[in-house]
Amino acid sequence: MREELLKIIERNSRIDLKELAVILGVEEIDVVNELQSLEDEGIICGYHTMIDWEKTSIEKVSALIEVRVTPQRGQGFDNIAERVYKYPEVTSVYLISGGYDLLVTLEGKSLKEISGFVSDKLSTLESVLSTATHFILKKYKDHGTILTKKYEDTREKVSP
Amino acid sequence: MKDMLSKQAIGLKPSGIRKFFDIVSEMDDAISLGVGEPDFDTPWHIRDEGIYSLEKGRTFYTSNSGLMELRQEICNYIKRKQGVDYDPQHEVLITVGGSEAIDIGLRAVINPGDEVLIPQPSFVSYEPCAVMAGGVPVIIELKAENEFRLTAKELEEAITEKTKILILPFPNNPTGAIMERKDLEEIAEVIRKHDILVMSDEIYAELTYKEKHVSIIEMEGMRERTILINGFSKAYAMTGWRLGYACGPRVILEQMTKLHQFAIMCAPTTSQYAAVEALRNGDDDVREMCIAYNQRRRYLMNAFREMNLACFEPFGAFYVFPCIKEFGMTSEAFAEQFLAEEKVAVVPGTAFGDCGEGYLRISYAYSLDTLKLAIGKLADFVERLRQK
């Protein structure tokens, strides 16, 4: 039940517990216990809401930043990653294989704010060798959800 | 002109679904639970392969039997699932949906007057196809008390000197019934004893929610007397691609291929290339869809329990078949009134045979949100009827 449960709430964390129990074919108490242990084990790390900020009047700019760094003896990339992820405007930090080391995603109010962060804070870190900043112009799909189009049922209404 | 039309064609009853469809299409804001096809889009990698085949200019006929590559994949698939071998060269035919396979399969084996055993409630095409093939349909009425399975006793009682072939439609549309191994073993024994053929329509084979689907071809002595029909519509959500197939003994497939050649030429080429991709890399998609259907099935069964509506638990396809006999209305009257008052369309059980009277087919090829909305309305409607 664990995998099926996780897949359901990954898409819809607001689903009613009773309904969750029904569609999984188990008792409600089992769902409650399983969710509790998933939280305790740190498998469920949070319940977020997907927001398409584009559709609001609130100005937001996001960017992906490729960062090349020098790994430190005994620490690898962990130390530098931590220094980066502690900034609240940083929304994610991934260690990446290939042409650069860290992929940092960033959210800010304006281009200026983001470029300020990159030039003042990120590139001045000692082990940072170079950065390349890519601003996001449009989000088509995020977290498995298509943002640009709504599902439309185009089937015939009745068929054998 | 006198006698312009075929008497046989005129004699066919129009599908009960059609009539209902006409009413529903008039209503723009109706919620429908009447659809017999998946709500999922064809998985993108499969569609992409179809597009790619067009880009490469694969826009010609294939061989009459279908792409060898596809026939080979079908044989691999059946071997993997059922453990039975077919020869892709002589024992597989790619058809325009499972529907074509039903039609030409019957035409390939029926002589005038041969009896065709058709368990009902079942898919709407068997009876007219049997008639147009020159056969005589003999209906076996399946019973709710047997969970709409076909029993050996029912089969035995329907067999006569003239019986040629049994149609075995499981997992079943519209009831959602399945046949398990022990059920099939008993059926196979009767079939062997009376030396008749079987057409096993297993289009919903991938959609079972109890144990893995079992096919009659796995039973002793059945492979050589069975026309196995399957396709891509339900498992891979590919209804519009119109692609199915038949497997069976070479002597039968030779005749079917001939009919197919003259009537159809070959199944759509684009669809065939897409289907190769479906069989090679589509297992995960099927599993995901099956899990989603099962969640909805559980949701519906629970909702029926809560509103005290009698319904046996179906373990296949994507239909539930609740009983509405307590209201003393015909299925059609119930469905029409429900549509008029609550604007929700369900299909009367009688669209699938007279013995579907007293039942409704509700499809769960819909999102949980749609089901919730529609079932809420059903609960209100049922409540109102009970208070009268």
PDB file of C-alpha atoms in Angstrom, chain B residues 67-351:
ATOM      1  CA  LEU B  67       3.644  -5.996 -39.692  1.00  0.00           C
ATOM      2  CA  MET B  68       5.731  -9.055 -38.947  1.00  0.00           C
ATOM      3  CA  GLU B  69       7.435  -7.084 -36.177  1.00  0.00           C
ATOM      4  CA  LEU B  70       4.080  -6.508 -34.491  1.00  0.00           C
ATOM      5  CA  ARG B  71       2.909 -10.091 -34.916  1.00  0.00           C
ATOM      6  CA  GLN B  72       6.157 -11.242 -33.329  1.00  0.00           C
ATOM      7  CA  GLU B  73       5.662  -8.871 -30.377  1.00  0.00           C
ATOM      8  CA  ILE B  74       2.119 -10.174 -29.934  1.00  0.00           C
ATOM      9  CA  CYS B  75       3.413 -13.753 -29.807  1.00  0.00           C
ATOM     10  CA  ASN B  76       6.040 -12.724 -27.247  1.00  0.00           C
ATOM     11  CA  TYR B  77       3.345 -11.015 -25.207  1.00  0.00           C
ATOM     12  CA  ILE B  78       1.018 -14.029 -25.154  1.00  0.00           C
ATOM     13  CA  LYS B  79       3.934 -16.296 -24.301  1.00  0.00           C
ATOM     14  CA  ARG B  80       4.863 -13.964 -21.447  1.00  0.00           C
ATOM     15  CA  LYS B  81       1.326 -13.639 -20.095  1.00  0.00           C
ATOM     16  CA  GLN B  82      -0.307 -16.972 -20.846  1.00  0.00           C
ATOM     17  CA  GLY B  83       2.664 -19.229 -21.516  1.00  0.00           C
ATOM     18  CA  VAL B  84       1.205 -20.285 -24.864  1.00  0.00           C
ATOM     19  CA  ASP B  85       3.063 -20.243 -28.208  1.00  0.00           C
ATOM     20  CA  TYR B  86       1.688 -18.908 -31.475  1.00  0.00           C
ATOM     21  CA  ASP B  87       3.454 -18.830 -34.819  1.00  0.00           C
ATOM     22  CA  PRO B  88       3.627 -15.186 -35.950  1.00  0.00           C
ATOM     23  CA  GLN B  89       3.747 -16.257 -39.585  1.00  0.00           C
ATOM     24  CA  HIS B  90       0.526 -18.248 -39.735  1.00  0.00           C
ATOM     25  CA  GLU B  91      -1.395 -17.882 -36.512  1.00  0.00           C
ATOM     26  CA  VAL B  92      -1.716 -14.130 -35.922  1.00  0.00           C
ATOM     27  CA  LEU B  93      -3.769 -11.524 -37.787  1.00  0.00           C
ATOM     28  CA  ILE B  94      -3.762  -7.788 -37.077  1.00  0.00           C
ATOM     29  CA  THR B  95      -7.280  -6.395 -37.384  1.00  0.00           C
ATOM     30  CA  VAL B  96      -9.114  -3.079 -37.273  1.00  0.00           C
ATOM     31  CA  GLY B  97      -9.970  -3.274 -33.593  1.00  0.00           C
ATOM     32  CA  GLY B  98     -11.168  -6.377 -31.811  1.00  0.00           C
ATOM     33  CA  SER B  99     -14.518  -5.734 -33.510  1.00  0.00           C
ATOM     34  CA  GLU B 100     -13.266  -6.728 -36.933  1.00  0.00           C
ATOM     35  CA  ALA B 101     -11.770  -9.893 -35.499  1.00  0.00           C
ATOM     36  CA  ILE B 102     -15.177 -10.819 -34.050  1.00  0.00           C
ATOM     37  CA  ASP B 103     -16.828 -10.277 -37.414  1.00  0.00           C
ATOM     38  CA  ILE B 104     -14.390 -12.154 -39.645  1.00  0.00           C
ATOM     39  CA  GLY B 105     -13.734 -14.819 -37.027  1.00  0.00           C
ATOM     40  CA  LEU B 106     -17.402 -15.771 -37.061  1.00  0.00           C
ATOM     41  CA  ARG B 107     -17.640 -15.518 -40.846  1.00  0.00           C
ATOM     42  CA  ALA B 108     -14.625 -17.787 -41.181  1.00  0.00           C
ATOM     43  CA  VAL B 109     -16.194 -20.682 -39.285  1.00  0.00           C
ATOM     44  CA  ILE B 110     -19.996 -20.387 -39.585  1.00  0.00           C
ATOM     45  CA  ASN B 111     -22.109 -22.330 -42.082  1.00  0.00           C
ATOM     46  CA  PRO B 112     -25.799 -21.489 -42.530  1.00  0.00           C
ATOM     47  CA  GLY B 113     -27.777 -22.667 -39.537  1.00  0.00           C
ATOM     48  CA  ASP B 114     -24.798 -23.168 -37.225  1.00  0.00           C
ATOM     49  CA  GLU B 115     -25.610 -22.123 -33.697  1.00  0.00           C
ATOM     50  CA  VAL B 116     -23.475 -19.507 -31.991  1.00  0.00           C
ATOM     51  CA  LEU B 117     -23.643 -19.510 -28.207  1.00  0.00           C
ATOM     52  CA  ILE B 118     -23.599 -15.970 -26.852  1.00  0.00           C
ATOM     53  CA  PRO B 119     -23.558 -15.393 -23.107  1.00  0.00           C
ATOM     54  CA  GLN B 120     -25.348 -12.147 -22.215  1.00  0.00           C
ATOM     55  CA  PRO B 121     -25.188  -9.434 -20.924  1.00  0.00           C
ATOM     56  CA  SER B 122     -22.280  -8.834 -23.263  1.00  0.00           C
ATOM     57  CA  PHE B 123     -20.846  -6.572 -25.918  1.00  0.00           C
ATOM     58  CA  VAL B 124     -23.349  -5.468 -28.542  1.00  0.00           C
ATOM     59  CA  SER B 125     -21.646  -6.871 -31.655  1.00  0.00           C
ATOM     60  CA  TYR B 126     -21.695 -10.620 -31.146  1.00  0.00           C
ATOM     61  CA  GLU B 127     -25.327 -11.194 -32.007  1.00  0.00           C
ATOM     62  CA  PRO B 128     -25.494  -9.120 -35.229  1.00  0.00           C
ATOM     63  CA  CYS B 129     -22.133 -10.472 -36.390  1.00  0.00           C
ATOM     64  CA  ALA B 130     -23.361 -14.032 -35.858  1.00  0.00           C
ATOM     65  CA  VAL B 131     -26.510 -13.274 -37.852  1.00  0.00           C
ATOM     66  CA  MET B 132     -24.640 -11.635 -40.717  1.00  0.00           C
ATOM     67  CA  ALA B 133     -22.317 -14.649 -40.830  1.00  0.00           C
ATOM     68  CA  GLY B 134     -25.388 -16.837 -41.421  1.00  0.00           C
ATOM     69  CA  GLY B 135     -25.373 -18.287 -37.932  1.00  0.00           C
ATOM     70  CA  VAL B 136     -28.169 -18.625 -35.418  1.00  0.00           C
ATOM     71  CA  PRO B 137     -27.465 -16.800 -32.167  1.00  0.00           C
ATOM     72  CA  VAL B 138     -28.345 -18.769 -29.058  1.00  0.00           C
ATOM     73  CA  ILE B 139     -28.343 -16.604 -25.963  1.00  0.00           C
ATOM     74  CA  ILE B 140     -27.156 -17.901 -22.617  1.00  0.00           C
ATOM     75  CA  GLU B 141     -28.487 -15.657 -19.867  1.00  0.00           C
ATOM     76  CA  LEU B 142     -25.850 -15.116 -17.216  1.00  0.00           C
ATOM     77  CA  LYS B 143     -27.010 -14.739 -13.640  1.00  0.00           C
ATOM     78  CA  ALA B 144     -26.192 -12.304 -10.890  1.00  0.00           C
ATOM     79  CA  GLU B 145     -26.133 -15.171  -8.377  1.00  0.00           C
ATOM     80  CA  ASN B 146     -23.132 -16.614 -10.288  1.00  0.00           C
ATOM     81  CA  GLU B 147     -21.507 -13.167 -10.409  1.00  0.00           C
ATOM     82  CA  PHE B 148     -22.338 -13.203 -14.123  1.00  0.00           C
ATOM     83  CA  ARG B 149     -19.852 -15.971 -14.809  1.00  0.00           C
ATOM     84  CA  LEU B 150     -20.675 -18.668 -17.337  1.00  0.00           C
ATOM     85  CA  THR B 151     -21.166 -22.006 -15.600  1.00  0.00           C
ATOM     86  CA  ALA B 152     -20.551 -25.431 -17.115  1.00  0.00           C
ATOM     87  CA  LYS B 153     -24.173 -26.325 -16.439  1.00  0.00           C
ATOM     88  CA  GLU B 154     -25.525 -23.316 -18.328  1.00  0.00           C
ATOM     89  CA  LEU B 155     -23.217 -24.107 -21.202  1.00  0.00           C
ATOM     90  CA  GLU B 156     -24.131 -27.780 -21.279  1.00  0.00           C
ATOM     91  CA  GLU B 157     -27.842 -26.953 -21.383  1.00  0.00           C
ATOM     92  CA  ALA B 158     -27.429 -24.619 -24.346  1.00  0.00           C
ATOM     93  CA  ILE B 159     -25.458 -26.999 -26.528  1.00  0.00           C
ATOM     94  CA  THR B 160     -27.303 -28.830 -29.320  1.00  0.00           C
ATOM     95  CA  GLU B 161     -26.303 -30.867 -32.377  1.00  0.00           C
ATOM     96  CA  LYS B 162     -25.992 -27.604 -34.285  1.00  0.00           C
ATOM     97  CA  THR B 163     -23.743 -25.743 -31.872  1.00  0.00           C
ATOM     98  CA  LYS B 164     -20.625 -24.553 -33.627  1.00  0.00           C
ATOM     99  CA  ILE B 165     -18.935 -22.020 -31.420  1.00  0.00           C
ATOM    100  CA  LEU B 166     -19.107 -20.436 -27.986  1.00  0.00           C
ATOM    101  CA  ILE B 167     -18.292 -16.778 -27.542  1.00  0.00           C
ATOM    102  CA  LEU B 168     -16.496 -16.245 -24.259  1.00  0.00           C
ATOM    103  CA  PRO B 169     -16.540 -12.542 -23.362  1.00  0.00           C
ATOM    104  CA  PHE B 170     -14.446 -12.197 -20.196  1.00  0.00           C
ATOM    105  CA  PRO B 171     -13.453  -9.936 -18.488  1.00  0.00           C
ATOM    106  CA  ASN B 172     -16.927  -8.808 -19.379  1.00  0.00           C
ATOM    107  CA  ASN B 173     -18.403  -5.630 -20.703  1.00  0.00           C
ATOM    108  CA  PRO B 174     -20.924  -4.599 -19.220  1.00  0.00           C
ATOM    109  CA  THR B 175     -20.866  -6.603 -15.977  1.00  0.00           C
ATOM    110  CA  GLY B 176     -17.160  -6.504 -15.105  1.00  0.00           C
ATOM    111  CA  ALA B 177     -17.335 -10.254 -14.401  1.00  0.00           C
ATOM    112  CA  ILE B 178     -14.227 -12.394 -14.767  1.00  0.00           C
ATOM    113  CA  MET B 179     -13.676 -16.131 -15.189  1.00  0.00           C
ATOM    114  CA  GLU B 180     -11.083 -17.680 -12.928  1.00  0.00           C
ATOM    115  CA  ARG B 181      -9.000 -20.752 -13.637  1.00  0.00           C
ATOM    116  CA  LYS B 182     -11.391 -23.213 -12.027  1.00  0.00           C
ATOM    117  CA  ASP B 183     -14.338 -21.730 -13.946  1.00  0.00           C
ATOM    118  CA  LEU B 184     -12.479 -22.064 -17.232  1.00  0.00           C
ATOM    119  CA  GLU B 185     -11.392 -25.613 -16.517  1.00  0.00           C
ATOM    120  CA  GLU B 186     -15.022 -26.633 -16.162  1.00  0.00           C
ATOM    121  CA  ILE B 187     -15.993 -24.809 -19.341  1.00  0.00           C
ATOM    122  CA  ALA B 188     -13.105 -26.368 -21.252  1.00  0.00           C
ATOM    123  CA  GLU B 189     -14.233 -29.838 -20.254  1.00  0.00           C
ATOM    124  CA  VAL B 190     -17.688 -29.266 -21.765  1.00  0.00           C
ATOM    125  CA  ILE B 191     -16.177 -27.723 -24.891  1.00  0.00           C
ATOM    126  CA  ARG B 192     -13.898 -30.716 -25.468  1.00  0.00           C
ATOM    127  CA  LYS B 193     -16.666 -33.186 -24.812  1.00  0.00           C
ATOM    128  CA  HIS B 194     -18.946 -31.614 -27.429  1.00  0.00           C
ATOM    129  CA  ASP B 195     -16.143 -30.765 -29.825  1.00  0.00           C
ATOM    130  CA  ILE B 196     -17.047 -27.133 -30.447  1.00  0.00           C
ATOM    131  CA  LEU B 197     -15.030 -23.992 -31.061  1.00  0.00           C
ATOM    132  CA  VAL B 198     -14.478 -20.984 -28.808  1.00  0.00           C
ATOM    133  CA  MET B 199     -14.099 -17.324 -29.629  1.00  0.00           C
ATOM    134  CA  SER B 200     -12.503 -15.787 -26.550  1.00  0.00           C
ATOM    135  CA  ASP B 201     -12.782 -12.013 -26.529  1.00  0.00           C
ATOM    136  CA  GLU B 202     -10.132 -10.914 -24.043  1.00  0.00           C
ATOM    137  CA  ILE B 203      -9.974  -7.226 -24.865  1.00  0.00           C
ATOM    138  CA  TYR B 204     -10.094  -6.370 -21.126  1.00  0.00           C
ATOM    139  CA  ALA B 205      -7.476  -8.979 -20.166  1.00  0.00           C
ATOM    140  CA  GLU B 206      -5.093  -6.425 -18.675  1.00  0.00           C
ATOM    141  CA  LEU B 207      -7.777  -4.928 -16.471  1.00  0.00           C
ATOM    142  CA  THR B 208      -8.407  -7.400 -13.681  1.00  0.00           C
ATOM    143  CA  TYR B 209      -8.332  -6.621  -9.976  1.00  0.00           C
ATOM    144  CA  LYS B 210      -8.221  -9.956  -8.244  1.00  0.00           C
ATOM    145  CA  GLU B 211      -5.754 -12.311  -9.798  1.00  0.00           C
ATOM    146  CA  LYS B 212      -3.943 -12.128 -13.100  1.00  0.00           C
ATOM    147  CA  HIS B 213      -6.173 -12.772 -16.103  1.00  0.00           C
ATOM    148  CA  VAL B 214      -6.415 -16.429 -17.115  1.00  0.00           C
ATOM    149  CA  SER B 215      -7.217 -17.375 -20.716  1.00  0.00           C
ATOM    150  CA  ILE B 216      -9.113 -20.393 -21.983  1.00  0.00           C
ATOM    151  CA  ILE B 217      -6.150 -21.075 -24.313  1.00  0.00           C
ATOM    152  CA  GLU B 218      -4.177 -22.161 -21.264  1.00  0.00           C
ATOM    153  CA  MET B 219      -6.563 -25.097 -20.729  1.00  0.00           C
ATOM    154  CA  GLU B 220      -5.741 -28.499 -22.133  1.00  0.00           C
ATOM    155  CA  GLY B 221      -6.760 -28.979 -25.749  1.00  0.00           C
ATOM    156  CA  MET B 222      -8.182 -25.467 -26.081  1.00  0.00           C
ATOM    157  CA  ARG B 223      -5.515 -23.646 -28.042  1.00  0.00           C
ATOM    158  CA  GLU B 224      -6.341 -25.663 -31.171  1.00  0.00           C
ATOM    159  CA  ARG B 225     -10.057 -24.829 -31.005  1.00  0.00           C
ATOM    160  CA  THR B 226      -9.982 -21.208 -29.876  1.00  0.00           C
ATOM    161  CA  ILE B 227      -9.955 -17.925 -31.718  1.00  0.00           C
ATOM    162  CA  LEU B 228      -8.304 -15.580 -29.253  1.00  0.00           C
ATOM    163  CA  ILE B 229      -9.220 -11.927 -29.689  1.00  0.00           C
ATOM    164  CA  ASN B 230      -7.465  -9.018 -28.072  1.00  0.00           C
ATOM    165  CA  GLY B 231      -6.374  -5.513 -28.975  1.00  0.00           C
ATOM    166  CA  PHE B 232      -4.840  -2.264 -27.879  1.00  0.00           C
ATOM    167  CA  SER B 233      -7.932  -0.169 -27.146  1.00  0.00           C
ATOM    168  CA  LYS B 234      -8.498  -0.863 -23.486  1.00  0.00           C
ATOM    169  CA  ALA B 235      -5.089  -1.862 -22.136  1.00  0.00           C
ATOM    170  CA  TYR B 236      -3.148   0.972 -23.759  1.00  0.00           C
ATOM    171  CA  ALA B 237      -5.977   3.500 -24.091  1.00  0.00           C
ATOM    172  CA  MET B 238      -5.807   3.336 -27.886  1.00  0.00           C
ATOM    173  CA  THR B 239      -9.458   3.116 -28.924  1.00  0.00           C
ATOM    174  CA  GLY B 240      -9.194   5.623 -31.770  1.00  0.00           C
ATOM    175  CA  TRP B 241      -6.228   3.835 -33.317  1.00  0.00           C
ATOM    176  CA  ARG B 242      -8.532   0.958 -34.219  1.00  0.00           C
ATOM    177  CA  LEU B 243      -6.157  -1.900 -33.672  1.00  0.00           C
ATOM    178  CA  GLY B 244      -6.819  -5.431 -32.532  1.00  0.00           C
ATOM    179  CA  TYR B 245      -5.698  -8.935 -33.338  1.00  0.00           C
ATOM    180  CA  ALA B 246      -6.748 -12.544 -33.541  1.00  0.00           C
ATOM    181  CA  CYS B 247      -4.665 -15.614 -32.796  1.00  0.00           C
ATOM    182  CA  GLY B 248      -5.700 -19.161 -33.481  1.00  0.00           C
ATOM    183  CA  PRO B 249      -5.184 -22.346 -35.419  1.00  0.00           C
ATOM    184  CA  ARG B 250      -3.634 -21.840 -38.848  1.00  0.00           C
ATOM    185  CA  VAL B 251      -6.610 -23.310 -40.753  1.00  0.00           C
ATOM    186  CA  ILE B 252      -8.986 -20.747 -39.240  1.00  0.00           C
ATOM    187  CA  LEU B 253      -6.558 -17.835 -39.497  1.00  0.00           C
ATOM    188  CA  GLU B 254      -6.054 -18.558 -43.189  1.00  0.00           C
ATOM    189  CA  GLN B 255      -9.748 -18.033 -43.844  1.00  0.00           C
ATOM    190  CA  MET B 256      -9.895 -14.968 -41.610  1.00  0.00           C
ATOM    191  CA  THR B 257      -6.893 -13.462 -43.366  1.00  0.00           C
ATOM    192  CA  LYS B 258      -8.622 -13.968 -46.701  1.00  0.00           C
ATOM    193  CA  LEU B 259     -11.764 -12.145 -45.533  1.00  0.00           C
ATOM    194  CA  HIS B 260      -9.639  -9.408 -43.990  1.00  0.00           C
ATOM    195  CA  GLN B 261      -7.651  -9.057 -47.196  1.00  0.00           C
ATOM    196  CA  PHE B 262     -10.730  -8.529 -49.342  1.00  0.00           C
ATOM    197  CA  ALA B 263     -12.637  -6.308 -46.949  1.00  0.00           C
ATOM    198  CA  ILE B 264      -9.930  -4.273 -45.235  1.00  0.00           C
ATOM    199  CA  MET B 265      -6.580  -4.907 -46.928  1.00  0.00           C
ATOM    200  CA  CYS B 266      -4.596  -4.226 -43.775  1.00  0.00           C
ATOM    201  CA  ALA B 267      -4.942  -2.492 -40.432  1.00  0.00           C
ATOM    202  CA  PRO B 268      -3.764   1.160 -40.276  1.00  0.00           C
ATOM    203  CA  THR B 269       0.004   1.291 -40.660  1.00  0.00           C
ATOM    204  CA  THR B 270       0.594   4.162 -38.227  1.00  0.00           C
ATOM    205  CA  SER B 271      -1.331   2.316 -35.546  1.00  0.00           C
ATOM    206  CA  GLN B 272       0.688  -0.816 -36.114  1.00  0.00           C
ATOM    207  CA  TYR B 273       3.988   0.974 -35.536  1.00  0.00           C
ATOM    208  CA  ALA B 274       2.610   2.611 -32.418  1.00  0.00           C
ATOM    209  CA  ALA B 275       1.417  -0.795 -31.189  1.00  0.00           C
ATOM    210  CA  VAL B 276       4.898  -2.272 -31.479  1.00  0.00           C
ATOM    211  CA  GLU B 277       6.073   0.416 -29.051  1.00  0.00           C
ATOM    212  CA  ALA B 278       3.092  -0.287 -26.772  1.00  0.00           C
ATOM    213  CA  LEU B 279       3.988  -3.962 -26.476  1.00  0.00           C
ATOM    214  CA  ARG B 280       7.702  -3.325 -26.069  1.00  0.00           C
ATOM    215  CA  ASN B 281       7.622  -0.511 -23.543  1.00  0.00           C
ATOM    216  CA  GLY B 282       4.046  -0.140 -22.320  1.00  0.00           C
ATOM    217  CA  ASP B 283       3.887  -2.474 -19.308  1.00  0.00           C
ATOM    218  CA  ASP B 284       4.344   0.335 -16.779  1.00  0.00           C
ATOM    219  CA  ASP B 285       1.607   2.433 -18.358  1.00  0.00           C
ATOM    220  CA  VAL B 286      -0.809  -0.463 -18.179  1.00  0.00           C
ATOM    221  CA  ARG B 287       0.066  -1.068 -14.540  1.00  0.00           C
ATOM    222  CA  GLU B 288      -0.484   2.592 -13.624  1.00  0.00           C
ATOM    223  CA  MET B 289      -3.833   2.752 -15.385  1.00  0.00           C
ATOM    224  CA  CYS B 290      -4.917  -0.511 -13.810  1.00  0.00           C
ATOM    225  CA  ILE B 291      -4.104   0.829 -10.336  1.00  0.00           C
ATOM    226  CA  ALA B 292      -6.139   3.965 -11.031  1.00  0.00           C
ATOM    227  CA  TYR B 293      -9.135   1.939 -12.270  1.00  0.00           C
ATOM    228  CA  ASN B 294      -8.968  -0.245  -9.202  1.00  0.00           C
ATOM    229  CA  GLN B 295      -9.088   2.794  -6.903  1.00  0.00           C
ATOM    230  CA  ARG B 296     -12.197   4.050  -8.664  1.00  0.00           C
ATOM    231  CA  ARG B 297     -13.742   0.578  -8.583  1.00  0.00           C
ATOM    232  CA  ARG B 298     -13.261   0.457  -4.810  1.00  0.00           C
ATOM    233  CA  TYR B 299     -14.706   3.929  -4.516  1.00  0.00           C
ATOM    234  CA  LEU B 300     -17.863   2.924  -6.411  1.00  0.00           C
ATOM    235  CA  MET B 301     -18.364  -0.341  -4.545  1.00  0.00           C
ATOM    236  CA  ASN B 302     -18.135   1.553  -1.275  1.00  0.00           C
ATOM    237  CA  ALA B 303     -20.555   4.216  -2.501  1.00  0.00           C
ATOM    238  CA  PHE B 304     -23.097   1.535  -3.490  1.00  0.00           C
ATOM    239  CA  ARG B 305     -22.756  -0.074  -0.077  1.00  0.00           C
ATOM    240  CA  GLU B 306     -23.395   3.279   1.565  1.00  0.00           C
ATOM    241  CA  MET B 307     -26.519   3.915  -0.497  1.00  0.00           C
ATOM    242  CA  ASN B 308     -27.632   0.288  -0.089  1.00  0.00           C
ATOM    243  CA  LEU B 309     -27.702  -0.382  -3.778  1.00  0.00           C
ATOM    244  CA  ALA B 310     -27.220  -4.062  -4.605  1.00  0.00           C
ATOM    245  CA  CYS B 311     -24.151  -4.711  -6.726  1.00  0.00           C
ATOM    246  CA  PHE B 312     -21.962  -7.810  -6.994  1.00  0.00           C
ATOM    247  CA  GLU B 313     -18.278  -7.002  -6.812  1.00  0.00           C
ATOM    248  CA  PRO B 314     -16.827  -7.061 -10.314  1.00  0.00           C
ATOM    249  CA  PHE B 315     -13.133  -7.813 -10.744  1.00  0.00           C
ATOM    250  CA  GLY B 316     -12.554  -6.909 -14.373  1.00  0.00           C
ATOM    251  CA  ALA B 317     -12.861  -4.294 -17.121  1.00  0.00           C
ATOM    252  CA  PHE B 318     -13.955  -0.800 -15.992  1.00  0.00           C
ATOM    253  CA  TYR B 319     -17.646  -1.293 -15.360  1.00  0.00           C
ATOM    254  CA  VAL B 320     -19.903  -1.912 -12.413  1.00  0.00           C
ATOM    255  CA  PHE B 321     -23.349  -3.367 -12.918  1.00  0.00           C
ATOM    256  CA  PRO B 322     -25.624  -2.374 -10.032  1.00  0.00           C
ATOM    257  CA  CYS B 323     -29.093  -3.858  -9.651  1.00  0.00           C
ATOM    258  CA  ILE B 324     -32.092  -1.518  -9.619  1.00  0.00           C
ATOM    259  CA  LYS B 325     -34.862  -4.094  -9.360  1.00  0.00           C
ATOM    260  CA  GLU B 326     -35.966  -2.712  -5.970  1.00  0.00           C
ATOM    261  CA  PHE B 327     -37.415   0.357  -7.707  1.00  0.00           C
ATOM    262  CA  GLY B 328     -39.780  -1.614  -9.905  1.00  0.00           C
ATOM    263  CA  MET B 329     -38.745   0.273 -13.030  1.00  0.00           C
ATOM    264  CA  THR B 330     -37.219  -0.958 -16.248  1.00  0.00           C
ATOM    265  CA  SER B 331     -33.538  -0.187 -16.743  1.00  0.00           C
ATOM    266  CA  GLU B 332     -34.401   2.115 -19.577  1.00  0.00           C
ATOM    267  CA  ALA B 333     -37.012   4.041 -17.586  1.00  0.00           C
ATOM    268  CA  PHE B 334     -34.588   4.384 -14.683  1.00  0.00           C
ATOM    269  CA  ALA B 335     -31.766   5.610 -16.913  1.00  0.00           C
ATOM    270  CA  GLU B 336     -34.011   8.058 -18.721  1.00  0.00           C
ATOM    271  CA  GLN B 337     -35.492   9.503 -15.539  1.00  0.00           C
ATOM    272  CA  PHE B 338     -32.066   9.712 -13.904  1.00  0.00           C
ATOM    273  CA  LEU B 339     -30.770  11.590 -16.922  1.00  0.00           C
ATOM    274  CA  ALA B 340     -33.737  13.916 -17.027  1.00  0.00           C
ATOM    275  CA  GLU B 341     -33.698  14.730 -13.306  1.00  0.00           C
ATOM    276  CA  GLU B 342     -30.006  14.636 -12.437  1.00  0.00           C
ATOM    277  CA  LYS B 343     -28.374  15.019 -15.831  1.00  0.00           C
ATOM    278  CA  VAL B 344     -26.207  11.960 -15.409  1.00  0.00           C
ATOM    279  CA  ALA B 345     -26.027   9.353 -18.152  1.00  0.00           C
ATOM    280  CA  VAL B 346     -25.663   5.651 -17.422  1.00  0.00           C
ATOM    281  CA  VAL B 347     -26.409   2.847 -19.846  1.00  0.00           C
ATOM    282  CA  PRO B 348     -29.434   0.581 -19.257  1.00  0.00           C
ATOM    283  CA  GLY B 349     -28.399  -3.048 -18.836  1.00  0.00           C
ATOM    284  CA  THR B 350     -30.801  -4.050 -21.603  1.00  0.00           C
ATOM    285  CA  ALA B 351     -28.479  -2.476 -24.181  1.00  0.00           C
TER     286      ALA B 351
END
